[in-house]
Amino acid sequence: MRRVVCPGSFDPVTNGHLDIIGRASSLYDEVYVAIGFNRAKPSGLFTIDERIEMLHEVTEQYKNVKVEAFEGLLVNFCKERGIPAIIKGLRAVTDFDYELQMAQMNYGLTEVETLFVATNPLYSFLSSSLIKEVATYGGDVSGLVPETVLRRLTERLAQG
Ligand code: PNS
């Protein structure tokens, strides 16, 4: 069984994340979408349960995708589940420095590999933070996030 993990904060999941998850799903037997969180410092617009729910909804068509949250080191999550590789989307060179550091640290810790996938250029400018910022000020983010995320985002921001 070839397994890979696609980690992130997913606050919320965007079409850019979904593109990477879908591509990972066609390359691997099993894809774990792993939401990193820190109980001591809860942060974000959506709770972890809401992020899990949204990810379940938007990955429903991929039968080999599992969604889980994790606390602590990603390499421990991998070790406990027998996952030898991490998959990450690279949007631009600005992502590269930090991603390279994490990949090297993770490999140094447990020899887990990191594979980088070039983001679809349609989504190369996309990030969850930018989506939240634009939506907060009334900008149109439809087409950049899945329908269910757009609905929840609109509802959450309307609550103030
Ligand atoms: O979507 P993000 O915010 O870029 O996701 C970052 C995430 C959750 C993938 C990263 O912060 C992470 O792997 N956190 C888990 C803690 C960990 O293993 N830290 C050491 C990384 S070398």
PDB file of C-alpha atoms and ligand atoms in Angstrom:
ATOM      1  CA  MET A   1       0.000   0.000   0.000  1.00  0.00           C
ATOM      2  CA  ARG A   2       1.542   3.313  -1.109  1.00  0.00           C
ATOM      3  CA  ARG A   3       0.615   6.052   1.352  1.00  0.00           C
ATOM      4  CA  VAL A   4       1.224   9.794   1.391  1.00  0.00           C
ATOM      5  CA  VAL A   5       0.200  12.653   3.664  1.00  0.00           C
ATOM      6  CA  CYS A   6      -0.950  16.088   2.507  1.00  0.00           C
ATOM      7  CA  PRO A   7      -0.598  18.306   5.603  1.00  0.00           C
ATOM      8  CA  GLY A   8      -1.768  21.839   6.264  1.00  0.00           C
ATOM      9  CA  SER A   9      -3.897  24.179   8.343  1.00  0.00           C
ATOM     10  CA  PHE A  10      -6.789  24.129   5.859  1.00  0.00           C
ATOM     11  CA  ASP A  11      -8.437  27.203   7.420  1.00  0.00           C
ATOM     12  CA  PRO A  12     -10.296  26.825   5.090  1.00  0.00           C
ATOM     13  CA  VAL A  13      -9.493  24.360   2.287  1.00  0.00           C
ATOM     14  CA  THR A  14      -9.121  26.151  -1.079  1.00  0.00           C
ATOM     15  CA  ASN A  15      -9.300  24.960  -4.679  1.00  0.00           C
ATOM     16  CA  GLY A  16      -5.488  25.044  -4.651  1.00  0.00           C
ATOM     17  CA  HIS A  17      -5.377  22.470  -1.823  1.00  0.00           C
ATOM     18  CA  LEU A  18      -8.026  20.417  -3.571  1.00  0.00           C
ATOM     19  CA  ASP A  19      -5.985  20.335  -6.767  1.00  0.00           C
ATOM     20  CA  ILE A  20      -2.992  18.870  -4.883  1.00  0.00           C
ATOM     21  CA  ILE A  21      -5.181  16.384  -2.980  1.00  0.00           C
ATOM     22  CA  GLY A  22      -6.786  15.188  -6.219  1.00  0.00           C
ATOM     23  CA  ARG A  23      -3.437  14.740  -7.921  1.00  0.00           C
ATOM     24  CA  ALA A  24      -2.061  12.892  -4.885  1.00  0.00           C
ATOM     25  CA  SER A  25      -5.136  10.669  -4.931  1.00  0.00           C
ATOM     26  CA  SER A  26      -4.364   9.532  -8.472  1.00  0.00           C
ATOM     27  CA  LEU A  27      -0.696   8.831  -7.655  1.00  0.00           C
ATOM     28  CA  TYR A  28      -1.101   6.983  -4.335  1.00  0.00           C
ATOM     29  CA  ASP A  29      -3.225   4.152  -2.930  1.00  0.00           C
ATOM     30  CA  GLU A  30      -4.041   6.094   0.225  1.00  0.00           C
ATOM     31  CA  VAL A  31      -3.867   9.856   0.876  1.00  0.00           C
ATOM     32  CA  TYR A  32      -4.087  11.252   4.405  1.00  0.00           C
ATOM     33  CA  VAL A  33      -5.159  14.881   4.561  1.00  0.00           C
ATOM     34  CA  ALA A  34      -3.757  15.972   7.924  1.00  0.00           C
ATOM     35  CA  ILE A  35      -4.834  19.152   9.702  1.00  0.00           C
ATOM     36  CA  GLY A  36      -2.117  20.367  12.071  1.00  0.00           C
ATOM     37  CA  PHE A  37      -3.290  22.073  15.261  1.00  0.00           C
ATOM     38  CA  ASN A  38      -2.084  23.195  18.665  1.00  0.00           C
ATOM     39  CA  ARG A  39      -4.553  22.707  21.521  1.00  0.00           C
ATOM     40  CA  ALA A  40      -2.676  25.209  23.696  1.00  0.00           C
ATOM     41  CA  LYS A  41      -2.942  27.931  21.049  1.00  0.00           C
ATOM     42  CA  PRO A  42      -6.206  27.444  19.193  1.00  0.00           C
ATOM     43  CA  SER A  43      -6.342  29.769  16.208  1.00  0.00           C
ATOM     44  CA  GLY A  44      -8.145  30.269  12.952  1.00  0.00           C
ATOM     45  CA  LEU A  45     -11.514  31.223  11.572  1.00  0.00           C
ATOM     46  CA  PHE A  46     -12.858  27.674  11.577  1.00  0.00           C
ATOM     47  CA  THR A  47     -12.650  25.076  14.341  1.00  0.00           C
ATOM     48  CA  ILE A  48     -10.795  21.842  13.673  1.00  0.00           C
ATOM     49  CA  ASP A  49     -14.117  19.973  13.525  1.00  0.00           C
ATOM     50  CA  GLU A  50     -15.417  22.416  10.919  1.00  0.00           C
ATOM     51  CA  ARG A  51     -12.243  22.025   8.849  1.00  0.00           C
ATOM     52  CA  ILE A  52     -12.583  18.245   9.025  1.00  0.00           C
ATOM     53  CA  GLU A  53     -16.233  18.465   7.954  1.00  0.00           C
ATOM     54  CA  MET A  54     -15.415  20.725   4.992  1.00  0.00           C
ATOM     55  CA  LEU A  55     -12.538  18.492   3.906  1.00  0.00           C
ATOM     56  CA  HIS A  56     -14.803  15.416   4.089  1.00  0.00           C
ATOM     57  CA  GLU A  57     -17.385  17.134   1.919  1.00  0.00           C
ATOM     58  CA  VAL A  58     -14.960  18.333  -0.733  1.00  0.00           C
ATOM     59  CA  THR A  59     -12.961  15.107  -0.989  1.00  0.00           C
ATOM     60  CA  GLU A  60     -16.010  12.839  -1.099  1.00  0.00           C
ATOM     61  CA  GLN A  61     -15.294  11.874  -4.725  1.00  0.00           C
ATOM     62  CA  TYR A  62     -11.833  10.542  -3.818  1.00  0.00           C
ATOM     63  CA  LYS A  63     -12.402   7.161  -2.230  1.00  0.00           C
ATOM     64  CA  ASN A  64      -8.788   6.777  -1.143  1.00  0.00           C
ATOM     65  CA  VAL A  65      -8.610  10.048   0.843  1.00  0.00           C
ATOM     66  CA  LYS A  66      -8.821  10.077   4.652  1.00  0.00           C
ATOM     67  CA  VAL A  67      -9.067  13.241   6.738  1.00  0.00           C
ATOM     68  CA  GLU A  68      -7.531  13.505  10.203  1.00  0.00           C
ATOM     69  CA  ALA A  69      -6.324  16.194  12.584  1.00  0.00           C
ATOM     70  CA  PHE A  70      -2.981  15.896  14.354  1.00  0.00           C
ATOM     71  CA  GLU A  71      -1.157  17.636  17.148  1.00  0.00           C
ATOM     72  CA  GLY A  72       2.599  17.643  17.520  1.00  0.00           C
ATOM     73  CA  LEU A  73       5.122  16.600  14.941  1.00  0.00           C
ATOM     74  CA  LEU A  74       4.013  15.628  11.461  1.00  0.00           C
ATOM     75  CA  VAL A  75       6.730  12.964  11.351  1.00  0.00           C
ATOM     76  CA  ASN A  76       5.108  11.237  14.348  1.00  0.00           C
ATOM     77  CA  PHE A  77       1.756  11.225  12.550  1.00  0.00           C
ATOM     78  CA  CYS A  78       3.542   9.583   9.595  1.00  0.00           C
ATOM     79  CA  LYS A  79       5.371   7.033  11.736  1.00  0.00           C
ATOM     80  CA  GLU A  80       2.216   5.919  13.569  1.00  0.00           C
ATOM     81  CA  ARG A  81       0.445   5.240  10.269  1.00  0.00           C
ATOM     82  CA  GLY A  82       3.287   3.867   8.179  1.00  0.00           C
ATOM     83  CA  ILE A  83       3.345   6.859   5.822  1.00  0.00           C
ATOM     84  CA  PRO A  84       6.763   7.276   4.131  1.00  0.00           C
ATOM     85  CA  ALA A  85       6.121  10.538   2.284  1.00  0.00           C
ATOM     86  CA  ILE A  86       4.685  14.040   2.560  1.00  0.00           C
ATOM     87  CA  ILE A  87       3.273  15.803  -0.492  1.00  0.00           C
ATOM     88  CA  LYS A  88       3.253  19.605  -0.760  1.00  0.00           C
ATOM     89  CA  GLY A  89       2.226  22.060  -3.447  1.00  0.00           C
ATOM     90  CA  LEU A  90       4.777  24.727  -4.379  1.00  0.00           C
ATOM     91  CA  ARG A  91       3.138  27.918  -5.594  1.00  0.00           C
ATOM     92  CA  ALA A  92       6.194  30.047  -6.292  1.00  0.00           C
ATOM     93  CA  VAL A  93       9.840  30.430  -5.286  1.00  0.00           C
ATOM     94  CA  THR A  94       8.665  32.307  -2.183  1.00  0.00           C
ATOM     95  CA  ASP A  95       7.325  28.993  -0.823  1.00  0.00           C
ATOM     96  CA  PHE A  96      10.583  27.242  -1.455  1.00  0.00           C
ATOM     97  CA  ASP A  97      12.861  28.387   1.409  1.00  0.00           C
ATOM     98  CA  TYR A  98      10.539  27.448   4.229  1.00  0.00           C
ATOM     99  CA  GLU A  99       9.322  24.261   2.558  1.00  0.00           C
ATOM    100  CA  LEU A 100      12.897  23.157   1.946  1.00  0.00           C
ATOM    101  CA  GLN A 101      13.771  23.739   5.613  1.00  0.00           C
ATOM    102  CA  MET A 102      10.792  21.678   6.768  1.00  0.00           C
ATOM    103  CA  ALA A 103      11.500  18.918   4.250  1.00  0.00           C
ATOM    104  CA  GLN A 104      15.126  18.685   5.391  1.00  0.00           C
ATOM    105  CA  MET A 105      14.172  18.757   9.070  1.00  0.00           C
ATOM    106  CA  ASN A 106      11.523  16.068   8.582  1.00  0.00           C
ATOM    107  CA  TYR A 107      13.924  13.870   6.612  1.00  0.00           C
ATOM    108  CA  GLY A 108      16.583  14.389   9.270  1.00  0.00           C
ATOM    109  CA  LEU A 109      14.169  13.371  12.021  1.00  0.00           C
ATOM    110  CA  THR A 110      12.770  10.137  10.598  1.00  0.00           C
ATOM    111  CA  GLU A 111      13.785   9.891   6.935  1.00  0.00           C
ATOM    112  CA  VAL A 112      10.277  10.723   5.789  1.00  0.00           C
ATOM    113  CA  GLU A 113      10.487  12.039   2.215  1.00  0.00           C
ATOM    114  CA  THR A 114       8.853  15.248   0.970  1.00  0.00           C
ATOM    115  CA  LEU A 115       7.586  15.464  -2.602  1.00  0.00           C
ATOM    116  CA  PHE A 116       6.837  18.844  -4.144  1.00  0.00           C
ATOM    117  CA  VAL A 117       4.162  19.261  -6.773  1.00  0.00           C
ATOM    118  CA  ALA A 118       4.045  22.399  -8.905  1.00  0.00           C
ATOM    119  CA  THR A 119       0.761  24.134  -8.166  1.00  0.00           C
ATOM    120  CA  ASN A 120      -1.658  24.591 -11.020  1.00  0.00           C
ATOM    121  CA  PRO A 121      -0.922  28.179 -12.240  1.00  0.00           C
ATOM    122  CA  LEU A 122      -4.638  28.924 -11.856  1.00  0.00           C
ATOM    123  CA  TYR A 123      -4.088  28.785  -8.108  1.00  0.00           C
ATOM    124  CA  SER A 124      -0.509  29.999  -7.752  1.00  0.00           C
ATOM    125  CA  PHE A 125      -1.576  33.193  -5.934  1.00  0.00           C
ATOM    126  CA  LEU A 126      -4.021  31.443  -3.648  1.00  0.00           C
ATOM    127  CA  SER A 127      -3.741  30.979   0.116  1.00  0.00           C
ATOM    128  CA  SER A 128      -6.279  30.481   2.901  1.00  0.00           C
ATOM    129  CA  SER A 129      -5.211  33.754   4.554  1.00  0.00           C
ATOM    130  CA  LEU A 130      -5.703  35.745   1.353  1.00  0.00           C
ATOM    131  CA  ILE A 131      -9.111  34.151   0.824  1.00  0.00           C
ATOM    132  CA  LYS A 132     -10.149  35.175   4.349  1.00  0.00           C
ATOM    133  CA  GLU A 133      -8.835  38.709   3.907  1.00  0.00           C
ATOM    134  CA  VAL A 134     -10.520  39.279   0.545  1.00  0.00           C
ATOM    135  CA  ALA A 135     -13.804  37.728   1.740  1.00  0.00           C
ATOM    136  CA  THR A 136     -13.731  39.837   4.933  1.00  0.00           C
ATOM    137  CA  TYR A 137     -13.733  43.003   2.856  1.00  0.00           C
ATOM    138  CA  GLY A 138     -16.477  41.780   0.553  1.00  0.00           C
ATOM    139  CA  GLY A 139     -14.329  40.575  -2.373  1.00  0.00           C
ATOM    140  CA  ASP A 140     -15.562  37.762  -4.587  1.00  0.00           C
ATOM    141  CA  VAL A 141     -13.768  34.493  -3.829  1.00  0.00           C
ATOM    142  CA  SER A 142     -16.181  32.195  -5.646  1.00  0.00           C
ATOM    143  CA  GLY A 143     -14.203  29.999  -8.030  1.00  0.00           C
ATOM    144  CA  LEU A 144     -11.277  29.965  -5.597  1.00  0.00           C
ATOM    145  CA  VAL A 145     -12.866  27.828  -2.893  1.00  0.00           C
ATOM    146  CA  PRO A 146     -15.365  24.974  -3.115  1.00  0.00           C
ATOM    147  CA  GLU A 147     -19.079  25.869  -2.907  1.00  0.00           C
ATOM    148  CA  THR A 148     -19.531  24.549   0.645  1.00  0.00           C
ATOM    149  CA  VAL A 149     -16.536  26.574   1.859  1.00  0.00           C
ATOM    150  CA  LEU A 150     -17.866  29.722   0.202  1.00  0.00           C
ATOM    151  CA  ARG A 151     -21.222  29.246   1.958  1.00  0.00           C
ATOM    152  CA  ARG A 152     -19.629  28.676   5.374  1.00  0.00           C
ATOM    153  CA  LEU A 153     -17.196  31.548   4.873  1.00  0.00           C
ATOM    154  CA  THR A 154     -20.024  33.945   4.025  1.00  0.00           C
ATOM    155  CA  GLU A 155     -22.024  32.768   7.049  1.00  0.00           C
ATOM    156  CA  ARG A 156     -19.063  33.008   9.438  1.00  0.00           C
ATOM    157  CA  LEU A 157     -18.050  36.483   8.275  1.00  0.00           C
ATOM    158  CA  ALA A 158     -21.624  37.717   8.513  1.00  0.00           C
ATOM    159  CA  GLN A 159     -21.579  36.702  12.202  1.00  0.00           C
ATOM    160  CA  GLY A 160     -18.804  39.263  12.659  1.00  0.00           C
TER     161      GLY A 160
HETATM  162  O1  PNS B   1      -1.053  25.200   5.815  1.00  0.00           O
HETATM  163  P1  PNS B   1       0.192  25.465   6.617  1.00  0.00           P
HETATM  164  O2  PNS B   1      -0.106  26.447   7.721  1.00  0.00           O
HETATM  165  O3  PNS B   1       1.352  25.880   5.753  1.00  0.00           O
HETATM  166  O4  PNS B   1       0.580  24.069   7.319  1.00  0.00           O
HETATM  167  C1  PNS B   1       1.741  23.954   8.096  1.00  0.00           C
HETATM  168  C2  PNS B   1       1.882  22.542   8.695  1.00  0.00           C
HETATM  169  C3  PNS B   1       0.697  22.222   9.595  1.00  0.00           C
HETATM  170  C4  PNS B   1       1.958  21.534   7.570  1.00  0.00           C
HETATM  171  C5  PNS B   1       3.240  22.565   9.461  1.00  0.00           C
HETATM  172  O5  PNS B   1       3.256  23.661  10.315  1.00  0.00           O
HETATM  173  C6  PNS B   1       3.486  21.297  10.240  1.00  0.00           C
HETATM  174  O6  PNS B   1       3.892  20.305   9.673  1.00  0.00           O
HETATM  175  N1  PNS B   1       3.199  21.357  11.559  1.00  0.00           N
HETATM  176  C7  PNS B   1       3.329  20.249  12.441  1.00  0.00           C
HETATM  177  C8  PNS B   1       4.446  20.460  13.458  1.00  0.00           C
HETATM  178  C9  PNS B   1       5.766  19.982  12.919  1.00  0.00           C
HETATM  179  O7  PNS B   1       5.956  18.842  12.536  1.00  0.00           O
HETATM  180  N2  PNS B   1       6.716  20.934  12.890  1.00  0.00           N
HETATM  181  C10 PNS B   1       8.043  20.705  12.391  1.00  0.00           C
HETATM  182  C11 PNS B   1       8.116  20.967  10.910  1.00  0.00           C
HETATM  183  S1  PNS B   1       9.722  20.709  10.297  1.00  0.00           S
END
